Coordinates of C-alpha atoms and ligand atoms in Angstrom, one line a residue:
X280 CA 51.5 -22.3 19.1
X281 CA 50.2 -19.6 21.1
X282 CA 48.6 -20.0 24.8
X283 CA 46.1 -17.4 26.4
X284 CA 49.4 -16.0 27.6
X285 CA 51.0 -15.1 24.7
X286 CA 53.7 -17.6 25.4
X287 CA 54.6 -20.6 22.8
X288 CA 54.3 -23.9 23.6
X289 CA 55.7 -27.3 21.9
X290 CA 55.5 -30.1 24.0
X291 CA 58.9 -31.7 23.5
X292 CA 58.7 -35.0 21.7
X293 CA 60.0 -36.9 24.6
X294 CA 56.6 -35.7 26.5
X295 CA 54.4 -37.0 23.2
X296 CA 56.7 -40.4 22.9
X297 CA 55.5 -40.7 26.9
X298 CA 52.0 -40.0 26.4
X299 CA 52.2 -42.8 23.6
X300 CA 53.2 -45.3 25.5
X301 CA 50.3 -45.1 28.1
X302 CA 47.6 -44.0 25.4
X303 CA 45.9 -46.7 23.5
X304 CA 44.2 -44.9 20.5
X305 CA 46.3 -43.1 18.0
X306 CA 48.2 -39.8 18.6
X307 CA 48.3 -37.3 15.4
X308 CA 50.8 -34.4 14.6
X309 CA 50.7 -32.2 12.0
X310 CA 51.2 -34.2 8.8
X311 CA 50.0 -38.0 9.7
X312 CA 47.9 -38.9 7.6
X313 CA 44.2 -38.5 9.6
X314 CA 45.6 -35.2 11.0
X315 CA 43.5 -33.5 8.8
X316 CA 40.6 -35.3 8.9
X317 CA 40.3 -35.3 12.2
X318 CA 40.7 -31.5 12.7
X319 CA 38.2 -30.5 10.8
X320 CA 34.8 -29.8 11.7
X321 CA 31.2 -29.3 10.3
X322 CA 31.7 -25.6 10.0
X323 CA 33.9 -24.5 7.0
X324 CA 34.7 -21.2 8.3
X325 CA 36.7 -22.9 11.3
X326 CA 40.4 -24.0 10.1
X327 CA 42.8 -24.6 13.4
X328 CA 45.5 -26.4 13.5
X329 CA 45.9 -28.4 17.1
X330 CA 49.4 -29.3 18.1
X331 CA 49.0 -32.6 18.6
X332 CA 45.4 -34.9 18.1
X333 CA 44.8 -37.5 20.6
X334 CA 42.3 -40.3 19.5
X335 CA 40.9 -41.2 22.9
X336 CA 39.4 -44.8 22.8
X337 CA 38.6 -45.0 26.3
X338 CA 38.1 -43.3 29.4
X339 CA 41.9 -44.2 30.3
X340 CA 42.9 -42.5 27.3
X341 CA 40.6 -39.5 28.1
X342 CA 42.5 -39.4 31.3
X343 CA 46.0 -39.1 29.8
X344 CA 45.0 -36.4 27.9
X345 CA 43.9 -34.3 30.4
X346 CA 46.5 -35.0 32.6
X347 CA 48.8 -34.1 29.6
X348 CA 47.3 -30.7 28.7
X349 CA 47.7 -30.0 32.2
X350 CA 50.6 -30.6 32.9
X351 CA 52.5 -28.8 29.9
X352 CA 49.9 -25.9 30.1
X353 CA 48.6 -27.0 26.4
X354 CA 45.1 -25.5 25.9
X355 CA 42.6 -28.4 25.2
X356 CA 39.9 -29.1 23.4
X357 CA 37.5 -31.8 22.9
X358 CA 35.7 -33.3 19.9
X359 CA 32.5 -35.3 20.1
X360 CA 30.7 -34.9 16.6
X361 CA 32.4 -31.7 15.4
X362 CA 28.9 -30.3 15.0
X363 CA 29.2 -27.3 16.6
X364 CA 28.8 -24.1 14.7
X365 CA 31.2 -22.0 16.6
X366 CA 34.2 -25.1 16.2
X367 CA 35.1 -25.1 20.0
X368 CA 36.4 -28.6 19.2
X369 CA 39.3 -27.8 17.7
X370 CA 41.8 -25.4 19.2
X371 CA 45.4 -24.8 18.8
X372 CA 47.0 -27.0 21.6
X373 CA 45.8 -31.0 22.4
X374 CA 42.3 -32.2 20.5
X375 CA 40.9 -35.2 22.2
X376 CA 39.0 -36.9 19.5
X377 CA 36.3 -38.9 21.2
X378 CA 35.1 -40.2 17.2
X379 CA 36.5 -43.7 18.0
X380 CA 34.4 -44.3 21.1
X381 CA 31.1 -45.2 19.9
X382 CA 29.6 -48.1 21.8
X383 CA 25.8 -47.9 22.6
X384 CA 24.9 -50.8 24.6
X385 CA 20.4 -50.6 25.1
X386 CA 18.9 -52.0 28.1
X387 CA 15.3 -52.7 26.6
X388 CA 13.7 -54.3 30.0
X389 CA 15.2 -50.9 31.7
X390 CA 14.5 -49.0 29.0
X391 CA 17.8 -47.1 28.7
X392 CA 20.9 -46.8 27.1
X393 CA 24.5 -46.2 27.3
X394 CA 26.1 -44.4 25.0
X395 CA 29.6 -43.2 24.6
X396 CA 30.6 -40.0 23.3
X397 CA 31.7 -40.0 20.3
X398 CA 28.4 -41.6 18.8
X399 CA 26.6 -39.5 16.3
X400 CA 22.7 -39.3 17.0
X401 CA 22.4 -42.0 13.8
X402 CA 24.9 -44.2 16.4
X403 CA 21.7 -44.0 19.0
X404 CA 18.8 -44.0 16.7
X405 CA 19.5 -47.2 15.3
X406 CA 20.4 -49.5 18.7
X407 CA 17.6 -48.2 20.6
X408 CA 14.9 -48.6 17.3
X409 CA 15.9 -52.3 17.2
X410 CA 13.9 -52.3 20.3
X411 CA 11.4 -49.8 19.7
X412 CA 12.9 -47.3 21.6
X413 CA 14.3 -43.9 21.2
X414 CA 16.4 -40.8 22.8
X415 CA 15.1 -37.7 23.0
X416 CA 17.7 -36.4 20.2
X417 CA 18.2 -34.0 17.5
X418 CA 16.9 -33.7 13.7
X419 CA 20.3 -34.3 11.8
X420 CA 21.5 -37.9 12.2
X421 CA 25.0 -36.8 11.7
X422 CA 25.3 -34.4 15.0
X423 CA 27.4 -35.6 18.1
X424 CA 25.4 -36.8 20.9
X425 CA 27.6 -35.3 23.4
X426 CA 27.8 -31.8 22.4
X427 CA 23.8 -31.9 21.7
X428 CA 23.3 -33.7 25.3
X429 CA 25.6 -31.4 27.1
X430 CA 24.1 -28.0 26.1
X431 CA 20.4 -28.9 26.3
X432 CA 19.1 -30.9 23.3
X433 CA 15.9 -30.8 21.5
X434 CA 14.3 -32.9 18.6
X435 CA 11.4 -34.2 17.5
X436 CA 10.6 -36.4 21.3
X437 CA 10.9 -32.9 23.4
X438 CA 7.4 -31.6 23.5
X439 CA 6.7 -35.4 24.8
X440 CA 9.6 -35.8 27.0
X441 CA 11.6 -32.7 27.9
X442 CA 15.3 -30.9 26.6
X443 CA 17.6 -34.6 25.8
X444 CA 19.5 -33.2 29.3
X445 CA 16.5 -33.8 31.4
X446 CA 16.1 -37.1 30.0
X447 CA 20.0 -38.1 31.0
X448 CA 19.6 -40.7 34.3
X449 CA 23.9 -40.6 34.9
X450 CA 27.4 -39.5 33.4
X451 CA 30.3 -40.9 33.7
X452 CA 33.0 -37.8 33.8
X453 CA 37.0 -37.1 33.7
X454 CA 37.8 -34.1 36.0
X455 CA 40.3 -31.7 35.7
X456 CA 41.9 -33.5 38.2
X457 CA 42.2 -36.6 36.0
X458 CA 39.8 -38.6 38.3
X459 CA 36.6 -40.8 36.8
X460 CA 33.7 -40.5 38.5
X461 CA 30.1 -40.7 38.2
X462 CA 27.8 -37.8 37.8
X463 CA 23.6 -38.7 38.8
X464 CA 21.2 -37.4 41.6
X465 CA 22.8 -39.5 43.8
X466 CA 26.3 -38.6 43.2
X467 CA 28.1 -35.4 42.9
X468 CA 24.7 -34.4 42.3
X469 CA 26.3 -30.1 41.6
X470 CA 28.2 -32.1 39.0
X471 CA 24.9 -33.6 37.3
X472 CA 23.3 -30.3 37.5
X473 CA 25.7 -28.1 35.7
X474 CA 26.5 -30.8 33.3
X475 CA 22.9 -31.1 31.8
X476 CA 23.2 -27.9 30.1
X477 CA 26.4 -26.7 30.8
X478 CA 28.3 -28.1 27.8
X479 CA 32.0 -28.9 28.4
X480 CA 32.7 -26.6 30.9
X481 CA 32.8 -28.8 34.1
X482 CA 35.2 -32.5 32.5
X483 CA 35.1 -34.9 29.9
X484 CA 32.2 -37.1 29.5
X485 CA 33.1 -40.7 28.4
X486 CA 29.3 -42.6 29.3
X487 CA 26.2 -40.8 28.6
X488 CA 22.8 -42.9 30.4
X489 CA 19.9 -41.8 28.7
X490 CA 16.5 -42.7 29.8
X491 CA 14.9 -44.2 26.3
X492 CA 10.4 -44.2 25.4
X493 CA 8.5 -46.4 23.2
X494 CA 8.3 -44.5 20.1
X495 CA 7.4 -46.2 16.4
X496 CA 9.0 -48.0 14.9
X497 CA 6.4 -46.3 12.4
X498 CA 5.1 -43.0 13.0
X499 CA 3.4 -40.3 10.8
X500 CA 5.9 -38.0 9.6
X501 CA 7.6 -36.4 6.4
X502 CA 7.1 -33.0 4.8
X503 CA 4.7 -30.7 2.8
X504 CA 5.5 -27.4 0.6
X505 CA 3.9 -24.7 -0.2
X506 CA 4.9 -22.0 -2.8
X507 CA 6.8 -19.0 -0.9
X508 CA 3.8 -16.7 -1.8
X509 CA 1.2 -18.9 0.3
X510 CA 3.6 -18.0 3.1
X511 CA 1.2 -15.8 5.2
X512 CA -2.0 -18.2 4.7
X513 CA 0.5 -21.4 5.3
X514 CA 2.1 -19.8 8.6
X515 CA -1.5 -18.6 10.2
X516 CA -2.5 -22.1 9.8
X517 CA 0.9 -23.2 11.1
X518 CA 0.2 -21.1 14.6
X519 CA -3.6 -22.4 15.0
X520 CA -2.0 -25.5 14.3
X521 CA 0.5 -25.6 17.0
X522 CA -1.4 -23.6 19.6
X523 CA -3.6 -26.6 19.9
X524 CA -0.7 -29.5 18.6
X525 CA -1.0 -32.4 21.3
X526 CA 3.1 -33.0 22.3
X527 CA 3.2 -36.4 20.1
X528 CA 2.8 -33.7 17.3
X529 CA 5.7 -32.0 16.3
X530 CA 5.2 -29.5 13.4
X531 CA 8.9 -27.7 12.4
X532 CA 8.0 -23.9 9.8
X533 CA 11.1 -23.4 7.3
X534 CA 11.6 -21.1 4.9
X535 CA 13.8 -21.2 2.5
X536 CA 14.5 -21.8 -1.3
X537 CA 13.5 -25.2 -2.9
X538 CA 16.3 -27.8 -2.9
X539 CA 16.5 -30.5 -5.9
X540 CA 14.9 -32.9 -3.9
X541 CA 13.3 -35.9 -6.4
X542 CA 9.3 -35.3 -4.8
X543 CA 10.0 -31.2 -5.7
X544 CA 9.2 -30.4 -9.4
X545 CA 11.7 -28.8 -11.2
X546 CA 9.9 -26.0 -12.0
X547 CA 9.9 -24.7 -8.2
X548 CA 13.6 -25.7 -7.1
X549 CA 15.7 -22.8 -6.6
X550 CA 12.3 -20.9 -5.5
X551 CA 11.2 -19.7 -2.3
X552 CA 9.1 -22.0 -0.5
X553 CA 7.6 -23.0 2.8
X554 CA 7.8 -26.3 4.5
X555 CA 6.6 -28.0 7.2
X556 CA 7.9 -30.7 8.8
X557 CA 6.2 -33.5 10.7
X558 CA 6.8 -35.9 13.0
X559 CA 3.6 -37.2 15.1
X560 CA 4.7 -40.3 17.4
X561 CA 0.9 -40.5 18.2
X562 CA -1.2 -43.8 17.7
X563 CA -1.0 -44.2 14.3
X564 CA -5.1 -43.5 13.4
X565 CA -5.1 -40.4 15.2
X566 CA -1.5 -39.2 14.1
X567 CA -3.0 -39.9 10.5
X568 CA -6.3 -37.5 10.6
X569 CA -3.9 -34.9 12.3
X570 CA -1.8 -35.0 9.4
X571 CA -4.6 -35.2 6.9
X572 CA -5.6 -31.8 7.9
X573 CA -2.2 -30.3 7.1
X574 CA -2.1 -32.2 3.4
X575 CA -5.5 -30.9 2.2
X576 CA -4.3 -27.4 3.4
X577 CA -4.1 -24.3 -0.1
X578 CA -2.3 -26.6 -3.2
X579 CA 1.2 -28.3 -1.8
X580 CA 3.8 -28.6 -4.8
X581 CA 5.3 -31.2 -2.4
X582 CA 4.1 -34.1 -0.1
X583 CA 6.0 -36.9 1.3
X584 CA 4.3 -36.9 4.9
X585 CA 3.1 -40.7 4.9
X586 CA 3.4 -43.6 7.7
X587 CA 7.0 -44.2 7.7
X588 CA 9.8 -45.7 10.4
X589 CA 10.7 -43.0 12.6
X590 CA 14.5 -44.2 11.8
X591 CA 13.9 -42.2 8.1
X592 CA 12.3 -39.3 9.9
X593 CA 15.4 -38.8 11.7
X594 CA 17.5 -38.7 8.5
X595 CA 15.1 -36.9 6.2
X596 CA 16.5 -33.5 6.4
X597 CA 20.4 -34.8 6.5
X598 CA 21.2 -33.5 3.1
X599 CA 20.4 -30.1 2.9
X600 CA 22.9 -29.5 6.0
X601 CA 26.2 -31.5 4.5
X602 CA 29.8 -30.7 6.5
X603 CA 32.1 -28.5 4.5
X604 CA 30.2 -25.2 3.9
X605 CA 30.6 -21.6 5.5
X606 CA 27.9 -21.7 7.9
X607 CA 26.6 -18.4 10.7
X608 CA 23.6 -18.5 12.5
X609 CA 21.6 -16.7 15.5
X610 CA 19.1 -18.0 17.3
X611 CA 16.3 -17.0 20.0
X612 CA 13.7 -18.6 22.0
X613 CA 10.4 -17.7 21.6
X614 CA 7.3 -17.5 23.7
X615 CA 4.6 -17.7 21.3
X616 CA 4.0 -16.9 17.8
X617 CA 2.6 -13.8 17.3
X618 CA 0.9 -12.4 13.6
X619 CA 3.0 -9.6 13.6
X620 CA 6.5 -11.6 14.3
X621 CA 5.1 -14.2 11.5
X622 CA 5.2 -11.3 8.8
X623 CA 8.4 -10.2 10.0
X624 CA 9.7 -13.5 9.4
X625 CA 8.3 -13.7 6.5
X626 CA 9.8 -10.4 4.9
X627 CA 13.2 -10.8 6.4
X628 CA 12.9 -14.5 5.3
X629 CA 12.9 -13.6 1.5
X630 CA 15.8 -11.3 1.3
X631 CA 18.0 -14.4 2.2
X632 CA 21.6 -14.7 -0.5
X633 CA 22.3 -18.2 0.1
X634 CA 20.3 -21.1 -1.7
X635 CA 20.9 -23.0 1.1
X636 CA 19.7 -20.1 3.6
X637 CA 16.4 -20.7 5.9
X638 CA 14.8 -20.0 8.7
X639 CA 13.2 -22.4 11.0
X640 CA 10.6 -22.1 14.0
X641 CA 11.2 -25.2 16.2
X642 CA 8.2 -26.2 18.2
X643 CA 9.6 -27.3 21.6
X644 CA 7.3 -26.2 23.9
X645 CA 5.6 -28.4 26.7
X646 CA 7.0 -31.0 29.2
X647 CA 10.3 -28.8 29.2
X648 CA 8.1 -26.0 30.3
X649 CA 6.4 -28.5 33.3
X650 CA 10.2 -28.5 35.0
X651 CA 10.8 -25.7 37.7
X652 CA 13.4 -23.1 35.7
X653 CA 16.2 -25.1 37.8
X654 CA 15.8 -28.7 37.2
X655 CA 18.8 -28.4 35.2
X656 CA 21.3 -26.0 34.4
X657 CA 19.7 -25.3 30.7
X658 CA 16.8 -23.8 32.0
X659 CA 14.7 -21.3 29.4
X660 CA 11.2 -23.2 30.5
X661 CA 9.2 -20.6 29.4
X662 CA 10.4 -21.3 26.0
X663 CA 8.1 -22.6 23.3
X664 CA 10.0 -22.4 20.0
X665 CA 13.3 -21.6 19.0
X666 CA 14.0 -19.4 16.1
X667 CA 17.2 -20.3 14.1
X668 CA 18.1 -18.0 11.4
X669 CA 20.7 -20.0 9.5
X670 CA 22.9 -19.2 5.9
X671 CA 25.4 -21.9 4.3
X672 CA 27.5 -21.2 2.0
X673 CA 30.4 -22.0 -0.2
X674 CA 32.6 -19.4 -1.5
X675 CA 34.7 -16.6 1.2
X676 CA 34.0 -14.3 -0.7
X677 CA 30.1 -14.6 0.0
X678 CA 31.1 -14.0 3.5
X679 CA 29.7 -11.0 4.2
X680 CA 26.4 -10.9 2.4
X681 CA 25.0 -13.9 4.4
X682 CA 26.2 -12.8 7.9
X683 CA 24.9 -9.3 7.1
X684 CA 21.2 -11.3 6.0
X685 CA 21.3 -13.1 9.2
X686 CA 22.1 -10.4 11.8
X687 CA 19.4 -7.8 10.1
X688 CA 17.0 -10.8 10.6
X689 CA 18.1 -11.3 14.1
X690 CA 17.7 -7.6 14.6
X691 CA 14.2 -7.9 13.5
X692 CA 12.7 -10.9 15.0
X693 CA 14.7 -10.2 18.5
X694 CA 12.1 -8.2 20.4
X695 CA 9.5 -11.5 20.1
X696 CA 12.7 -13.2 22.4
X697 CA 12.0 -14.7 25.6
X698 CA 15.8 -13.3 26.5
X699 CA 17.4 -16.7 26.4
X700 CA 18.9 -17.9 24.1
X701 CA 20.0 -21.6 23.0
X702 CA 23.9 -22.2 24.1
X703 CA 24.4 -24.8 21.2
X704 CA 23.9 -22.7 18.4
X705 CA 26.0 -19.4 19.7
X706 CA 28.2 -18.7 17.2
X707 CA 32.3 -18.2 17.7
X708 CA 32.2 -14.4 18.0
X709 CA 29.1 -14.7 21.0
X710 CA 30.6 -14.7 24.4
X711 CA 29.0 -12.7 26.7
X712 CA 26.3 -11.6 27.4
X713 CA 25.1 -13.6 25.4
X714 CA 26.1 -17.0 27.2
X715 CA 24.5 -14.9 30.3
X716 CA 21.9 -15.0 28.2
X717 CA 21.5 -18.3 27.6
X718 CA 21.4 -19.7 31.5
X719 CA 19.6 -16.7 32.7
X720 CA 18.8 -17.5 36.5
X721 CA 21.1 -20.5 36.5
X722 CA 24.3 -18.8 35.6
X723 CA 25.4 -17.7 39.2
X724 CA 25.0 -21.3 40.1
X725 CA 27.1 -22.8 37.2
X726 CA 29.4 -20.3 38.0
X727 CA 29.5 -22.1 41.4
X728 CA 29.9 -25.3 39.9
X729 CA 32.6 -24.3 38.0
X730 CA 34.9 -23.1 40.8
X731 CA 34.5 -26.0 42.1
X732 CA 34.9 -28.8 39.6
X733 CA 37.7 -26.6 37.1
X734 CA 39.4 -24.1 39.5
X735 CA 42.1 -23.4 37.0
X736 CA 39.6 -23.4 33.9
X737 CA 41.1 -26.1 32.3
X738 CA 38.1 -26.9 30.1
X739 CA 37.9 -23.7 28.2
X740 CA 37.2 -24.4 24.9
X741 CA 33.7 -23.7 24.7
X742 CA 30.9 -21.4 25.6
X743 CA 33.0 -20.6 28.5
X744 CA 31.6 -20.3 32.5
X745 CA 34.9 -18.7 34.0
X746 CA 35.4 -19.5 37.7
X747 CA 35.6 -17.2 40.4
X748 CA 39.1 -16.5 41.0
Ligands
FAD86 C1 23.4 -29.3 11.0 C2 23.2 -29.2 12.5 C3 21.9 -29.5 13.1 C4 21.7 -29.4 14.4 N1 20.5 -29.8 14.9 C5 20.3 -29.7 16.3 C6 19.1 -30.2 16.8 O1 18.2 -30.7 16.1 N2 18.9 -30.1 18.1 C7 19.9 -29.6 19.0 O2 19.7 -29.6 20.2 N3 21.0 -29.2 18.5 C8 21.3 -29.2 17.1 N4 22.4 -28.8 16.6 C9 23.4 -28.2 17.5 C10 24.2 -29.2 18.2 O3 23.6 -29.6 19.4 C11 25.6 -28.6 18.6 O4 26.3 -28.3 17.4 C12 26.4 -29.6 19.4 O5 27.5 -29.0 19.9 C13 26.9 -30.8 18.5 O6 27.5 -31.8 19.3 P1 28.9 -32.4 18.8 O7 29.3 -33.5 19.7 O8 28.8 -32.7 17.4 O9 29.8 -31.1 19.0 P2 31.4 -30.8 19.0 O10 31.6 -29.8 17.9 O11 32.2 -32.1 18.8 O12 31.7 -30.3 20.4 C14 31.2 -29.1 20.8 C15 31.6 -28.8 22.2 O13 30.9 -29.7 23.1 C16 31.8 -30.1 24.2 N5 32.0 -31.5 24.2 C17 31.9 -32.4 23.1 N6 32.1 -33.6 23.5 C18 32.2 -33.6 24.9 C19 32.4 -34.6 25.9 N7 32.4 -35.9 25.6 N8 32.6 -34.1 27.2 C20 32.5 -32.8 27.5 N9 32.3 -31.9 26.5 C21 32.2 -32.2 25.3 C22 33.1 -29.3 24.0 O14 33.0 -28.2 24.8 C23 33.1 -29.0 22.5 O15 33.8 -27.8 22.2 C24 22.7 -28.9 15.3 C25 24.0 -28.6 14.7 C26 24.2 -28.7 13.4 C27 25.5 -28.3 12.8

């Protein structure tokens, strides 16, 4: 195993037998039998091999590890929900798997909850809807809340509530140093800062407090379809509509091809369509005549937006994004929509190679944007949607068609940017600038936060903020 140096480094077994004894999950080499399984990760096109696997189940064990990689110079990673495109969780020295920590305990009367981080968002969703509550989380129910949290977050609740970081009341962290301590406005408030937004640059996060709302536990919410060629009618709707969307209202634009979903006739699967995408967390009268003006829009082929529990809402879209397959993406922010960026989409939209290809506008925009630019270190408050232009895919060899589709469309669409870009959906070639880009303003100050929280750069593997030597 190769450091940054160049050098090679095998902890001797002496070193792993000591770790053992103090550690109180499981510790994987190569060969035991969930090696494998816990190496890999949602993106296909990422295959390392970690030297050894630590399966935290506590902050103790958190703390061991650490200590561990730092002592023998082992580069570390850490693995919350393995979501992330670019596969930072896994490297080539010590993986701390945080999948066995999954507590969530809710506080209704305080409305909050405490989560630890190896939950996936399905984890959350379901303790804090026994009480009517929810996170402000993601739209697949299968990504890790701590990578989400960490580098932002947004989901359905964000034009209501803010990025999921803003909505994070305290952390509970493991330094570099190997010390547990609590990250909040109160204390080691730099700490706080940098971590909403920040991502795993700054320590190990073993307790995430999110703030929870009163949402459902039915809403209005589902999907309709359109035929790919009502694309430009359905998408000048789709910016009236959400020029004017109250925040309970959130209204998601994909196109891509049909998937064999059961409510699709045959007859279109495998065909371009549009979709939209609605979740409205609105009183349930009004949320229904909002929603009646988006079913009685041109002639659907598909319509499944209905009164449902927000629980389903939040798994509806879970199958057309299964682990396993060769996935690249880019992403933007945008400020508006604009007619002339809609036909772009549009045209570069259509020339996709991948059936399970699309590209999504996210509407995010409003109390995000309320926040002054530094409320925390994800900033981008003058964004309003994000653009994801995303290909899955199954075979190698269909390599480069997809990730030549996706950069022309990047290409394309990338003068309607704000700048910014989203830090959770960078892919593993996109260091700088484009992680400059993604902090904008704030990146002098993480840098500051950095230096002084991982000197040495410990925590590494990730969309890295170097310190200042
Ligand atoms: C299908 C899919 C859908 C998605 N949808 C959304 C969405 O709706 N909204 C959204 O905001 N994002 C979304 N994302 C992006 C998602 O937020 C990131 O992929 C995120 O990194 C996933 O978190 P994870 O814990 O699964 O990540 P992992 O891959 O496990 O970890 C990624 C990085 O996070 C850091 N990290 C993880 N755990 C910790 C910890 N406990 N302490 C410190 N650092 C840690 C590490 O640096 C690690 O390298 C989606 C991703 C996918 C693949």
């Amino acid at each position: 195993m190769n450091t940054n140096s160049g050098e090679t480094i095998q902890p001797a077994s002496a070193a792993i037998d000591a770790l053992r004894a103090l550690h109180h999950g499981p510790l994987l080499l190569p060969g035991a039998a969930d090696y494998d399984t816990a190496r890999t990760v949602w993106n296909a096109m990422i295959d390392r091999r970690p030297v050894l696997v630590a399966r935290c189940r506590d902050a103790a064990d958190v703390v061991a590890g650490v200590n561990f990689a730092r002592e023998h110079g082992l580069p570390l990673s850490v693995k919350g929900g393995g979501h992330n495109i670019a596969g930072t969780a896994v490297g080539e020295g010590l993986m701390l798997d945080l999948s066995l920590m999954k507590e969530v305990v809710v506080n209704p009367e305080a409305r909050t909850a405490v989560a630890q981080p190896g939950c996936l968002l399905s984890d959350v969703d379901r303790a804090t809807q026994a009480h009517g509550l929810a996170a402000v989380l993601g739209f697949i129910s299968m990504t890790g809340i701590a990578g989400l949290t960490l580098g932002g977050g947004f989901g359905y609740l964000t034009r209501r509530f803010g990025w999921t970081c803003d909505t994070v009341l305290s952390l509970e962290v493991v330094t570099a140093a190997g010390e547990v301590v609590i990250a909040s406005e109160t204390e080691n408030p730099d700490l706080f800062w940098g971590l909403r937004g920040g991502g795993g640059n700054f320590g190990v996060v073993t307790r995430f407090t999110y703030k929870l709302y009163p949402v459902g536990p039915e809403i209005i919410a589902g999907a309709v379809v359109w035929p790919g060629a009502d694309a430009p009618a359905v998408l000048d709707m789709y910016r009236a509509l959400t020029a004017n969307a109250p925040p309970e209202q959130t209204v998601v634009a994909v196109l891509r091809k049909a998937p064999p979903a059961p409510w699709l006739p045959a007859d279109i699967h495998g065909k371009p369509v549009v979709a939209l995408f609605v979740c409205d967390t609105g009183p349930l009268a009004a949320a229904e005549a909002r929603a009646a003006a988006i079913k009685s829009f041109g002639t659907p082929v598909g319509d499944v937006l209905q009164r449902r529990p927000y629980l389903a809402q939040q798994t509806l879209i879970d199958g057309t994004q299964p682990p396993g397959r060769r996935d690249y993406w880019k992403s933007e922010y945008l400020p508006r929509l604009e007619p002339e960026m809609l036909t772009k989409y549009i045209d570069n939209a259509w020339r996709m190679v991948s059936p399970f290809a699309g590209v999504t506008l996210f509407p995010i925009g409003g109390a995000l944007n309320e926040l002054p630019e530094d409320y925390s270190a994800v900033g981008n408050r003058d964004a309003a949607f994000v653009l994801a232009i995303a290909a899955g895919w199954e075979r190698a060899e269909d390599d480069a068609a997809n990730i030549a589709w996706v950069r022309q469309t990047w290409q394309a669409l990338r003068p309607f940017s704000t700048g910014g870009t989203y830090v959770n959906f960078l892919t593993e070639e996109e260091g700088d600038p484009r992680i400059r880009d993604a902090y904008g303003r704030n990146y002098e100050r993480l840098i500051d936060v950095k230096t002084r929280w991982d000197p040495t750069n410990l925590f590494r593997a990730n969309k890295n903020i170097a310190p200042r030597s």
